[in-house]
Amino acid sequence: MTTAPLPVQDLPDLFRQALDASDHAALITDLDGIIEYANPALLQISGYELEELLGAQCRIFQSGLTTPSVYQALWQTLRGGAIWEGELLNRRKNGELFWQHLHITPLKSGDTVSHYFSSASDLSEQRAIQQRIDWLSTFDPLTGLPNRSQFVNRLKSAIQDVIGTHHCLTLVHLDIDSFSAINERYGEQESDRILKQVGETLRGTIRHGDILARLDGDEFGLILHNNQIDEQHPEAVQRFMDSISGPISVNGIETELSFSMGIAGFPGDGSDADSLMHSASTARLAAQAEGGNRFMFSHGGPVVSKNARLDLIGQLRRAIDKDELVLHYQPQVSLFSGEISGFEALVRWNHADHGLVQPAQFIPLAEETGLIIPMSEWILDAACRQMRDWNRQGLPALRIAVNMSARHLHMKTLPEKIAQLLAHSGLAPWQLELELTESMMMHDVAVVIGIVDQLKNLGVQLSLDDFGTGYSSLAYLSRLSINALKIDQSFVRDITSNPVNASIVQATIAMAHKLGMRVIAEGVETEAQRIFLRRHGCDEIQGFGFSRPVPAEQAGQMLREGRRLESSTPAADDHDLPTLMLVDDEPSIISTLRRVFHHQGYRLLCANCAADALELLAVNHVDVILSDQRMPDMTGVELLSRVKELYPKTVRIVLSGYADINAVTDAINKGAIYKYFTKPWDNEILREEIRRVFYTLRE
Ligand code: C2E
Ligand code: MG
Ligand code: MG
């Protein structure tokens, strides 16, 4: 075999400089893995000095934690002359582990492979964030107990385990009586302390193998194996109740804590996890309706009567025909401009006897019975028509968000229905935002992805609601091309006092932005929460702090009055803001664009000819430049080709008419420009596209 010259010596100076300057870790080894070149980025990530690496075996980075089969595949691929790409868990000099995504290429000298070149990006931060998100999406950060989604999964597997055996399961649904009164009286911090303490007490009562979870707010769930409590032995249940109830001290005052408990057994009270959960929670509601401080078994409770349920279903069915459903609208506010950026439509049932009934009390039943389909169609139609009405009154064209139901999302005809609805109402597709939840998308993934793609093609926006309460893989999310992510209120609630939630919110914002998504925080009630979110780059907020959901009339009034956040925190210093340059010879276009990007958190620079633009570029750092194509002194493409040479890091975008498309496409192919938008443009879409460009710059 001919010995190839050392690539390190062989490297033309320019290439070497490029490798040295790369922020990706680069390494060149000989065929035995002996290191011949390492760039500064690798030294920084690994903590080694260059002298320590040159001549060393590349095994020096191995952590011993990557499975041997990965290395076998790696060497097999390389020896076959092909490129290997994959992830390795490596170790720094100081012993710390770090993940790398590697791309290893065999380098040839003539026909023979002489060296291997590896280029890697550091995945540690991304992995750590993913792990945190994974933990927080399956555990409740306050009590450290599993959360609802994990509980349901564990219930499903517990059911699978006992099917076909003589064993049985008991599901207990527990709720603290009058917890909202405790909350109001003693405040959030004390209430959290009580919840923690209840979690501890319950933990002390369960046997090994049983499962305890915090389902939501003050609700806990237990999965018990083998008849530890059943109807034949109510005294055992009473003993359990007694062991967890009683006085506790809050702020030095004794307060009596009691529970309502619903009990359902498998297989008697339900054949799967959903029906069992439903049976236990209905029994719990029955116990509560009887005044609380009691337990009820699923099949004996008076409230669970079939007739009452049938009656309620009938009423709900008629509610749609009788026009008893109403929509309330809750504004979403931009943290950059302080202005209302959209509304979420939230349904209520105006019941003849019970007044305004909240969705939590009838949506689950509607889901279960399928009534949710006609109901959702009514809601979509009403929401689109309302936004269209506001537009017709000359109020700003904004987004209207509508909550989707799982059943509706799985209907193959949904995209067609939505297309008809948009055509019928005359609403621009981007104005409709469909809110999906993680759990909705976890079943029949292939079907859902198909439907979601079709919805996207219609031009409607998609957001992911209640983020953090389900289980989402970020890879999956990025495949769905979601426009916005709504951080669930359970994270926002104690964001200023709970470091775990604060860091998860920060990580979520960073991650969502990397994926090009807008972030909306839900349930923002206080100024401190708002400032925190603003500081960490959250785009929008929705919550009682700005406004509760209100009837259409009041929402329209807010728009007419131009209601906005009182003290939208200004960004620290204009010069710290990312810079957007606008170039157009038409003064009216410049002023329209100024308005479009006003209050969006950018520093704006404007030029009305290419020469001015170049002058401004010479004295200012510009992140993104948006230029007209037809200008008297120079075309946009020409200007941007020069910018590419002078300031390669500036992202270059052209705004052009259809007539110029050929020149522009050619420029894109040559890499002179990054993107083009056509005139006339849609303000909201342009704003969103530019926002996405800035997100990618933050990486
Ligand atoms: P969601 O989609 O997450 O809606 C947000 C809920 O949070 C609303 O409750 C809203 O009133 C409440 N909220 C907003 N800001 C705050 C705040 O600052 N503090 C607190 N504590 N709460 C706040 P709402 O209207 O009771 O709706 C509850 C859920 O019912 C919704 O959760 C959604 O899942 C479902 N829902 C509501 N309307 C519809 C609908 O039209 N269709 C479907 N399928 N589901 C709906
Ligand atoms: Mg929602
Ligand atoms: Mg939500």
GROMACS .gro file of N, CA, C and O in nm, residues 528-621:
model
  376
  528ALA      N    1  -4.531   3.984   3.656
  528ALA     CA    2  -4.401   3.918   3.670
  528ALA      C    3  -4.387   3.805   3.569
  528ALA      O    4  -4.283   3.788   3.505
  529GLN      N    5  -4.495   3.728   3.551
  529GLN     CA    6  -4.490   3.619   3.453
  529GLN      C    7  -4.466   3.677   3.313
  529GLN      O    8  -4.386   3.625   3.235
  530ARG      N    9  -4.535   3.787   3.285
  530ARG     CA   10  -4.526   3.847   3.152
  530ARG      C   11  -4.383   3.896   3.125
  530ARG      O   12  -4.326   3.871   3.019
  531ILE      N   13  -4.325   3.961   3.226
  531ILE     CA   14  -4.190   4.015   3.206
  531ILE      C   15  -4.090   3.900   3.187
  531ILE      O   16  -4.005   3.904   3.101
  532PHE      N   17  -4.107   3.797   3.269
  532PHE     CA   18  -4.019   3.681   3.255
  532PHE      C   19  -4.026   3.625   3.113
  532PHE      O   20  -3.924   3.600   3.048
  533LEU      N   21  -4.148   3.609   3.064
  533LEU     CA   22  -4.167   3.549   2.931
  533LEU      C   23  -4.109   3.639   2.822
  533LEU      O   24  -4.045   3.594   2.729
  534ARG      N   25  -4.131   3.769   2.838
  534ARG     CA   26  -4.080   3.865   2.740
  534ARG      C   27  -3.927   3.857   2.734
  534ARG      O   28  -3.866   3.857   2.630
  535ARG      N   29  -3.869   3.848   2.855
  535ARG     CA   30  -3.724   3.847   2.865
  535ARG      C   31  -3.666   3.722   2.797
  535ARG      O   32  -3.556   3.725   2.744
  536HIS      N   33  -3.742   3.613   2.799
  536HIS     CA   34  -3.688   3.492   2.740
  536HIS      C   35  -3.737   3.469   2.597
  536HIS      O   36  -3.729   3.357   2.546
  537GLY      N   37  -3.788   3.574   2.536
  537GLY     CA   38  -3.814   3.566   2.392
  537GLY      C   39  -3.947   3.506   2.353
  537GLY      O   40  -3.971   3.479   2.236
  538CYS      N   41  -4.038   3.484   2.454
  538CYS     CA   42  -4.171   3.432   2.420
  538CYS      C   43  -4.241   3.534   2.330
  538CYS      O   44  -4.228   3.654   2.350
  539ASP      N   45  -4.315   3.487   2.229
  539ASP     CA   46  -4.372   3.580   2.133
  539ASP      C   47  -4.505   3.641   2.179
  539ASP      O   48  -4.528   3.759   2.161
  540GLU      N   49  -4.591   3.555   2.234
  540GLU     CA   50  -4.725   3.605   2.268
  540GLU      C   51  -4.772   3.547   2.400
  540GLU      O   52  -4.724   3.444   2.444
  541ILE      N   53  -4.870   3.615   2.459
  541ILE     CA   54  -4.929   3.560   2.581
  541ILE      C   55  -5.081   3.561   2.570
  541ILE      O   56  -5.140   3.638   2.493
  542GLN      N   57  -5.141   3.475   2.650
  542GLN     CA   58  -5.287   3.469   2.658
  542GLN      C   59  -5.318   3.440   2.803
  542GLN      O   60  -5.257   3.351   2.861
  543GLY      N   61  -5.406   3.517   2.863
  543GLY     CA   62  -5.435   3.488   3.003
  543GLY      C   63  -5.520   3.594   3.067
  543GLY      O   64  -5.543   3.702   3.010
  544PHE      N   65  -5.567   3.560   3.188
  544PHE     CA   66  -5.657   3.651   3.259
  544PHE      C   67  -5.590   3.787   3.284
  544PHE      O   68  -5.657   3.887   3.299
  545GLY      N   69  -5.458   3.787   3.294
  545GLY     CA   70  -5.386   3.912   3.320
  545GLY      C   71  -5.423   4.019   3.220
  545GLY      O   72  -5.436   4.136   3.254
  546PHE      N   73  -5.439   3.982   3.095
  546PHE     CA   74  -5.480   4.080   2.993
  546PHE      C   75  -5.631   4.081   2.980
  546PHE      O   76  -5.694   4.186   2.986
  547SER      N   77  -5.688   3.964   2.963
  547SER     CA   78  -5.835   3.956   2.958
  547SER      C   79  -5.881   3.813   2.971
  547SER      O   80  -5.817   3.720   2.921
  548ARG      N   81  -5.994   3.794   3.039
  548ARG     CA   82  -6.059   3.663   3.040
  548ARG      C   83  -6.125   3.643   2.904
  548ARG      O   84  -6.139   3.738   2.829
  549PRO      N   85  -6.171   3.522   2.875
  549PRO     CA   86  -6.250   3.507   2.753
  549PRO      C   87  -6.378   3.590   2.767
  549PRO      O   88  -6.439   3.590   2.874
  550VAL      N   89  -6.414   3.663   2.662
  550VAL     CA   90  -6.532   3.753   2.671
  550VAL      C   91  -6.624   3.729   2.552
  550VAL      O   92  -6.581   3.679   2.449
  551PRO      N   93  -6.753   3.767   2.564
  551PRO     CA   94  -6.844   3.753   2.452
  551PRO      C   95  -6.797   3.836   2.332
  551PRO      O   96  -6.720   3.932   2.349
  552ALA      N   97  -6.849   3.798   2.213
  552ALA     CA   98  -6.802   3.860   2.088
  552ALA      C   99  -6.811   4.013   2.093
  552ALA      O  100  -6.719   4.082   2.048
  553GLU      N  101  -6.920   4.063   2.148
  553GLU     CA  102  -6.942   4.208   2.149
  553GLU      C  103  -6.826   4.279   2.219
  553GLU      O  104  -6.769   4.377   2.169
  554GLN      N  105  -6.788   4.224   2.336
  554GLN     CA  106  -6.680   4.286   2.414
  554GLN      C  107  -6.545   4.272   2.343
  554GLN      O  108  -6.463   4.364   2.347
  555ALA      N  109  -6.527   4.157   2.277
  555ALA     CA  110  -6.400   4.135   2.207
  555ALA      C  111  -6.387   4.237   2.093
  555ALA      O  112  -6.281   4.298   2.074
  556GLY      N  113  -6.499   4.258   2.020
  556GLY     CA  114  -6.498   4.356   1.911
  556GLY      C  115  -6.466   4.494   1.965
  556GLY      O  116  -6.389   4.571   1.905
  557GLN      N  117  -6.521   4.524   2.082
  557GLN     CA  118  -6.497   4.655   2.145
  557GLN      C  119  -6.348   4.676   2.175
  557GLN      O  120  -6.294   4.783   2.154
  558MET      N  121  -6.285   4.567   2.222
  558MET     CA  122  -6.141   4.576   2.252
  558MET      C  123  -6.064   4.614   2.126
  558MET      O  124  -5.971   4.693   2.131
  559LEU      N  125  -6.105   4.554   2.014
  559LEU     CA  126  -6.035   4.584   1.888
  559LEU      C  127  -6.062   4.728   1.846
  559LEU      O  128  -5.970   4.798   1.802
  560ARG      N  129  -6.186   4.771   1.862
  560ARG     CA  130  -6.218   4.909   1.823
  560ARG      C  131  -6.138   5.008   1.906
  560ARG      O  132  -6.090   5.109   1.856
  561GLU      N  133  -6.124   4.976   2.034
  561GLU     CA  134  -6.051   5.069   2.122
  561GLU      C  135  -5.899   5.056   2.104
  561GLU      O  136  -5.823   5.133   2.162
  562GLY      N  137  -5.857   4.954   2.030
  562GLY     CA  138  -5.713   4.930   2.012
  562GLY      C  139  -5.648   4.894   2.145
  562GLY      O  140  -5.538   4.940   2.176
  563ARG      N  141  -5.717   4.808   2.223
  563ARG     CA  142  -5.660   4.775   2.354
  563ARG      C  143  -5.527   4.706   2.341
  563ARG      O  144  -5.507   4.623   2.254
  564ARG      N  145  -5.434   4.740   2.428
  564ARG     CA  146  -5.301   4.681   2.421
  564ARG      C  147  -5.243   4.667   2.560
  564ARG      O  148  -5.299   4.720   2.656
  565LEU      N  149  -5.134   4.597   2.568
  565LEU     CA  150  -5.067   4.582   2.697
  565LEU      C  151  -5.023   4.719   2.744
  565LEU      O  152  -4.964   4.794   2.667
  566GLU      N  153  -5.052   4.749   2.868
  566GLU     CA  154  -5.022   4.882   2.920
  566GLU      C  155  -4.874   4.918   2.906
  566GLU      O  156  -4.837   5.012   2.842
  567SER      N  157  -4.793   4.832   2.969
  567SER     CA  158  -4.651   4.867   2.969
  567SER      C  159  -4.574   4.756   2.902
  567SER      O  160  -4.509   4.677   2.966
  568SER      N  161  -4.589   4.749   2.770
  568SER     CA  162  -4.513   4.648   2.699
  568SER      C  163  -4.365   4.679   2.720
  568SER      O  164  -4.317   4.783   2.678
  569THR      N  165  -4.298   4.589   2.793
  569THR     CA  166  -4.159   4.617   2.830
  569THR      C  167  -4.073   4.644   2.708
  569THR      O  168  -4.059   4.557   2.623
  570PRO      N  169  -4.018   4.762   2.698
  570PRO     CA  170  -3.935   4.788   2.581
  570PRO      C  171  -3.807   4.706   2.590
  570PRO      O  172  -3.761   4.675   2.698
  571ALA      N  173  -3.756   4.669   2.476
  571ALA     CA  174  -3.630   4.594   2.477
  571ALA      C  175  -3.521   4.685   2.529
  571ALA      O  176  -3.527   4.807   2.512
  572ALA      N  177  -3.421   4.624   2.593
  572ALA     CA  178  -3.321   4.699   2.667
  572ALA      C  179  -3.266   4.818   2.589
  572ALA      O  180  -3.281   4.932   2.628
  573ASP      N  181  -3.209   4.792   2.472
  573ASP     CA  182  -3.148   4.899   2.398
  573ASP      C  183  -3.169   4.866   2.251
  573ASP      O  184  -3.149   4.753   2.208
  574ASP      N  185  -3.207   4.966   2.177
  574ASP     CA  186  -3.237   4.945   2.037
  574ASP      C  187  -3.122   4.876   1.964
  574ASP      O  188  -3.142   4.794   1.877
  575HIS      N  189  -2.999   4.911   2.007
  575HIS     CA  190  -2.885   4.856   1.936
  575HIS      C  191  -2.862   4.709   1.963
  575HIS      O  192  -2.789   4.643   1.890
  576ASP      N  193  -2.925   4.658   2.070
  576ASP     CA  194  -2.910   4.516   2.099
  576ASP      C  195  -3.007   4.433   2.017
  576ASP      O  196  -3.000   4.311   2.015
  577LEU      N  197  -3.101   4.500   1.951
  577LEU     CA  198  -3.205   4.425   1.880
  577LEU      C  199  -3.151   4.372   1.748
  577LEU      O  200  -3.062   4.430   1.688
  578PRO      N  201  -3.208   4.260   1.702
  578PRO     CA  202  -3.170   4.212   1.569
  578PRO      C  203  -3.212   4.315   1.464
  578PRO      O  204  -3.316   4.380   1.478
  579THR      N  205  -3.129   4.331   1.361
  579THR     CA  206  -3.153   4.439   1.265
  579THR      C  207  -3.210   4.390   1.133
  579THR      O  208  -3.159   4.295   1.074
  580LEU      N  209  -3.313   4.459   1.089
  580LEU     CA  210  -3.376   4.429   0.961
  580LEU      C  211  -3.364   4.553   0.873
  580LEU      O  212  -3.400   4.663   0.915
  581MET      N  213  -3.309   4.534   0.752
  581MET     CA  214  -3.299   4.649   0.662
  581MET      C  215  -3.403   4.636   0.551
  581MET      O  216  -3.418   4.530   0.491
  582LEU      N  217  -3.474   4.747   0.523
  582LEU     CA  218  -3.576   4.748   0.418
  582LEU      C  219  -3.527   4.838   0.306
  582LEU      O  220  -3.486   4.952   0.331
  583VAL      N  221  -3.529   4.789   0.183
  583VAL     CA  222  -3.482   4.870   0.070
  583VAL      C  223  -3.590   4.873  -0.038
  583VAL      O  224  -3.635   4.767  -0.085
  584ASP      N  225  -3.637   4.992  -0.071
  584ASP     CA  226  -3.735   5.006  -0.179
  584ASP      C  227  -3.734   5.151  -0.225
  584ASP      O  228  -3.720   5.243  -0.143
  585ASP      N  229  -3.748   5.172  -0.359
  585ASP     CA  230  -3.745   5.311  -0.407
  585ASP      C  231  -3.880   5.379  -0.390
  585ASP      O  232  -3.891   5.499  -0.407
  586GLU      N  233  -3.985   5.300  -0.361
  586GLU     CA  234  -4.119   5.357  -0.342
  586GLU      C  235  -4.135   5.399  -0.196
  586GLU      O  236  -4.142   5.312  -0.110
  587PRO      N  237  -4.146   5.526  -0.164
  587PRO     CA  238  -4.159   5.565  -0.023
  587PRO      C  239  -4.282   5.503   0.043
  587PRO      O  240  -4.280   5.467   0.160
  588SER      N  241  -4.390   5.486  -0.037
  588SER     CA  242  -4.512   5.433   0.026
  588SER      C  243  -4.490   5.287   0.068
  588SER      O  244  -4.543   5.242   0.170
  589ILE      N  245  -4.410   5.214  -0.009
  589ILE     CA  246  -4.385   5.075   0.028
  589ILE      C  247  -4.299   5.069   0.153
  589ILE      O  248  -4.324   4.992   0.246
  590ILE      N  249  -4.199   5.157   0.159
  590ILE     CA  250  -4.116   5.161   0.279
  590ILE      C  251  -4.202   5.189   0.401
  590ILE      O  252  -4.190   5.124   0.504
  591SER      N  253  -4.296   5.283   0.387
  591SER     CA  254  -4.372   5.315   0.508
  591SER      C  255  -4.469   5.203   0.544
  591SER      O  256  -4.494   5.178   0.661
  592THR      N  257  -4.520   5.131   0.441
  592THR     CA  258  -4.605   5.015   0.475
  592THR      C  259  -4.522   4.909   0.546
  592THR      O  260  -4.563   4.853   0.648
  593LEU      N  261  -4.403   4.883   0.491
  593LEU     CA  262  -4.320   4.780   0.552
  593LEU      C  263  -4.279   4.818   0.694
  593LEU      O  264  -4.274   4.736   0.784
  594ARG      N  265  -4.253   4.946   0.713
  594ARG     CA  266  -4.220   4.995   0.847
  594ARG      C  267  -4.331   4.959   0.945
  594ARG      O  268  -4.307   4.915   1.056
  595ARG      N  269  -4.455   4.981   0.898
  595ARG     CA  270  -4.570   4.952   0.984
  595ARG      C  271  -4.578   4.801   1.013
  595ARG      O  272  -4.605   4.759   1.124
  596VAL      N  273  -4.553   4.721   0.908
  596VAL     CA  274  -4.562   4.575   0.924
  596VAL      C  275  -4.463   4.527   1.032
  596VAL      O  276  -4.494   4.442   1.114
  597PHE      N  277  -4.343   4.587   1.032
  597PHE     CA  278  -4.239   4.537   1.123
  597PHE      C  279  -4.221   4.622   1.248
  597PHE      O  280  -4.132   4.597   1.328
  598HIS      N  281  -4.310   4.723   1.264
  598HIS     CA  282  -4.304   4.808   1.381
  598HIS      C  283  -4.337   4.724   1.505
  598HIS      O  284  -4.424   4.638   1.499
  599HIS      N  285  -4.266   4.747   1.614
  599HIS     CA  286  -4.296   4.678   1.739
  599HIS      C  287  -4.281   4.527   1.730
  599HIS      O  288  -4.350   4.454   1.798
  600GLN      N  289  -4.200   4.478   1.640
  600GLN     CA  290  -4.182   4.333   1.633
  600GLN      C  291  -4.050   4.292   1.698
  600GLN      O  292  -4.007   4.178   1.684
  601GLY      N  293  -3.987   4.386   1.765
  601GLY     CA  294  -3.862   4.353   1.833
  601GLY      C  295  -3.740   4.364   1.742
  601GLY      O  296  -3.638   4.302   1.769
  602TYR      N  297  -3.750   4.439   1.630
  602TYR     CA  298  -3.634   4.458   1.543
  602TYR      C  299  -3.589   4.602   1.546
  602TYR      O  300  -3.668   4.694   1.570
  603ARG      N  301  -3.462   4.623   1.514
  603ARG     CA  302  -3.414   4.756   1.484
  603ARG      C  303  -3.428   4.768   1.331
  603ARG      O  304  -3.379   4.682   1.257
  604LEU      N  305  -3.499   4.871   1.286
  604LEU     CA  306  -3.526   4.883   1.143
  604LEU      C  307  -3.435   4.986   1.080
  604LEU      O  308  -3.418   5.096   1.133
  605LEU      N  309  -3.376   4.952   0.967
  605LEU     CA  310  -3.300   5.049   0.888
  605LEU      C  311  -3.366   5.055   0.751
  605LEU      O  312  -3.401   4.950   0.696
  606CYS      N  313  -3.385   5.175   0.697
  606CYS     CA  314  -3.453   5.185   0.569
  606CYS      C  315  -3.366   5.260   0.468
  606CYS      O  316  -3.298   5.356   0.503
  607ALA      N  317  -3.374   5.214   0.343
  607ALA     CA  318  -3.300   5.283   0.237
  607ALA      C  319  -3.389   5.290   0.114
  607ALA      O  320  -3.462   5.194   0.088
  608ASN      N  321  -3.384   5.403   0.039
  608ASN     CA  322  -3.471   5.406  -0.078
  608ASN      C  323  -3.397   5.392  -0.211
  608ASN      O  324  -3.451   5.415  -0.317
  609CYS      N  325  -3.270   5.349  -0.203
  609CYS     CA  326  -3.203   5.305  -0.324
  609CYS      C  327  -3.088   5.213  -0.283
  609CYS      O  328  -3.051   5.207  -0.165
  610ALA      N  329  -3.036   5.142  -0.381
  610ALA     CA  330  -2.933   5.043  -0.351
  610ALA      C  331  -2.808   5.110  -0.294
  610ALA      O  332  -2.745   5.059  -0.201
  611ALA      N  333  -2.775   5.229  -0.350
  611ALA     CA  334  -2.653   5.296  -0.304
  611ALA      C  335  -2.663   5.329  -0.155
  611ALA      O  336  -2.569   5.306  -0.077
  612ASP      N  337  -2.779   5.382  -0.114
  612ASP     CA  338  -2.798   5.414   0.028
  612ASP      C  339  -2.788   5.288   0.113
  612ASP      O  340  -2.734   5.289   0.224
  613ALA      N  341  -2.845   5.182   0.059
  613ALA     CA  342  -2.843   5.056   0.134
  613ALA      C  343  -2.698   5.015   0.161
  613ALA      O  344  -2.662   4.979   0.273
  614LEU      N  345  -2.615   5.022   0.058
  614LEU     CA  346  -2.475   4.981   0.075
  614LEU      C  347  -2.403   5.071   0.176
  614LEU      O  348  -2.321   5.024   0.255
  615GLU      N  349  -2.439   5.197   0.174
  615GLU     CA  350  -2.377   5.288   0.270
  615GLU      C  351  -2.415   5.254   0.414
  615GLU      O  352  -2.332   5.249   0.504
  616LEU      N  353  -2.545   5.228   0.430
  616LEU     CA  354  -2.591   5.192   0.564
  616LEU      C  355  -2.526   5.061   0.611
  616LEU      O  356  -2.491   5.045   0.728
  617LEU      N  357  -2.511   4.969   0.517
  617LEU     CA  358  -2.451   4.839   0.552
  617LEU      C  359  -2.306   4.855   0.599
  617LEU      O  360  -2.257   4.777   0.679
  618ALA      N  361  -2.241   4.958   0.545
  618ALA     CA  362  -2.101   4.976   0.580
  618ALA      C  363  -2.084   5.016   0.726
  618ALA      O  364  -1.982   4.988   0.788
  619VAL      N  365  -2.186   5.080   0.783
  619VAL     CA  366  -2.169   5.128   0.920
  619VAL      C  367  -2.260   5.058   1.021
  619VAL      O  368  -2.259   5.091   1.138
  620ASN      N  369  -2.340   4.964   0.973
  620ASN     CA  370  -2.429   4.894   1.066
  620ASN      C  371  -2.421   4.744   1.044
  620ASN      O  372  -2.407   4.699   0.930
  621HIS      N  373  -2.435   4.671   1.154
  621HIS     CA  374  -2.447   4.527   1.137
  621HIS      C  375  -2.593   4.498   1.101
  621HIS      O  376  -2.684   4.538   1.171
   0.00000   0.00000   0.00000
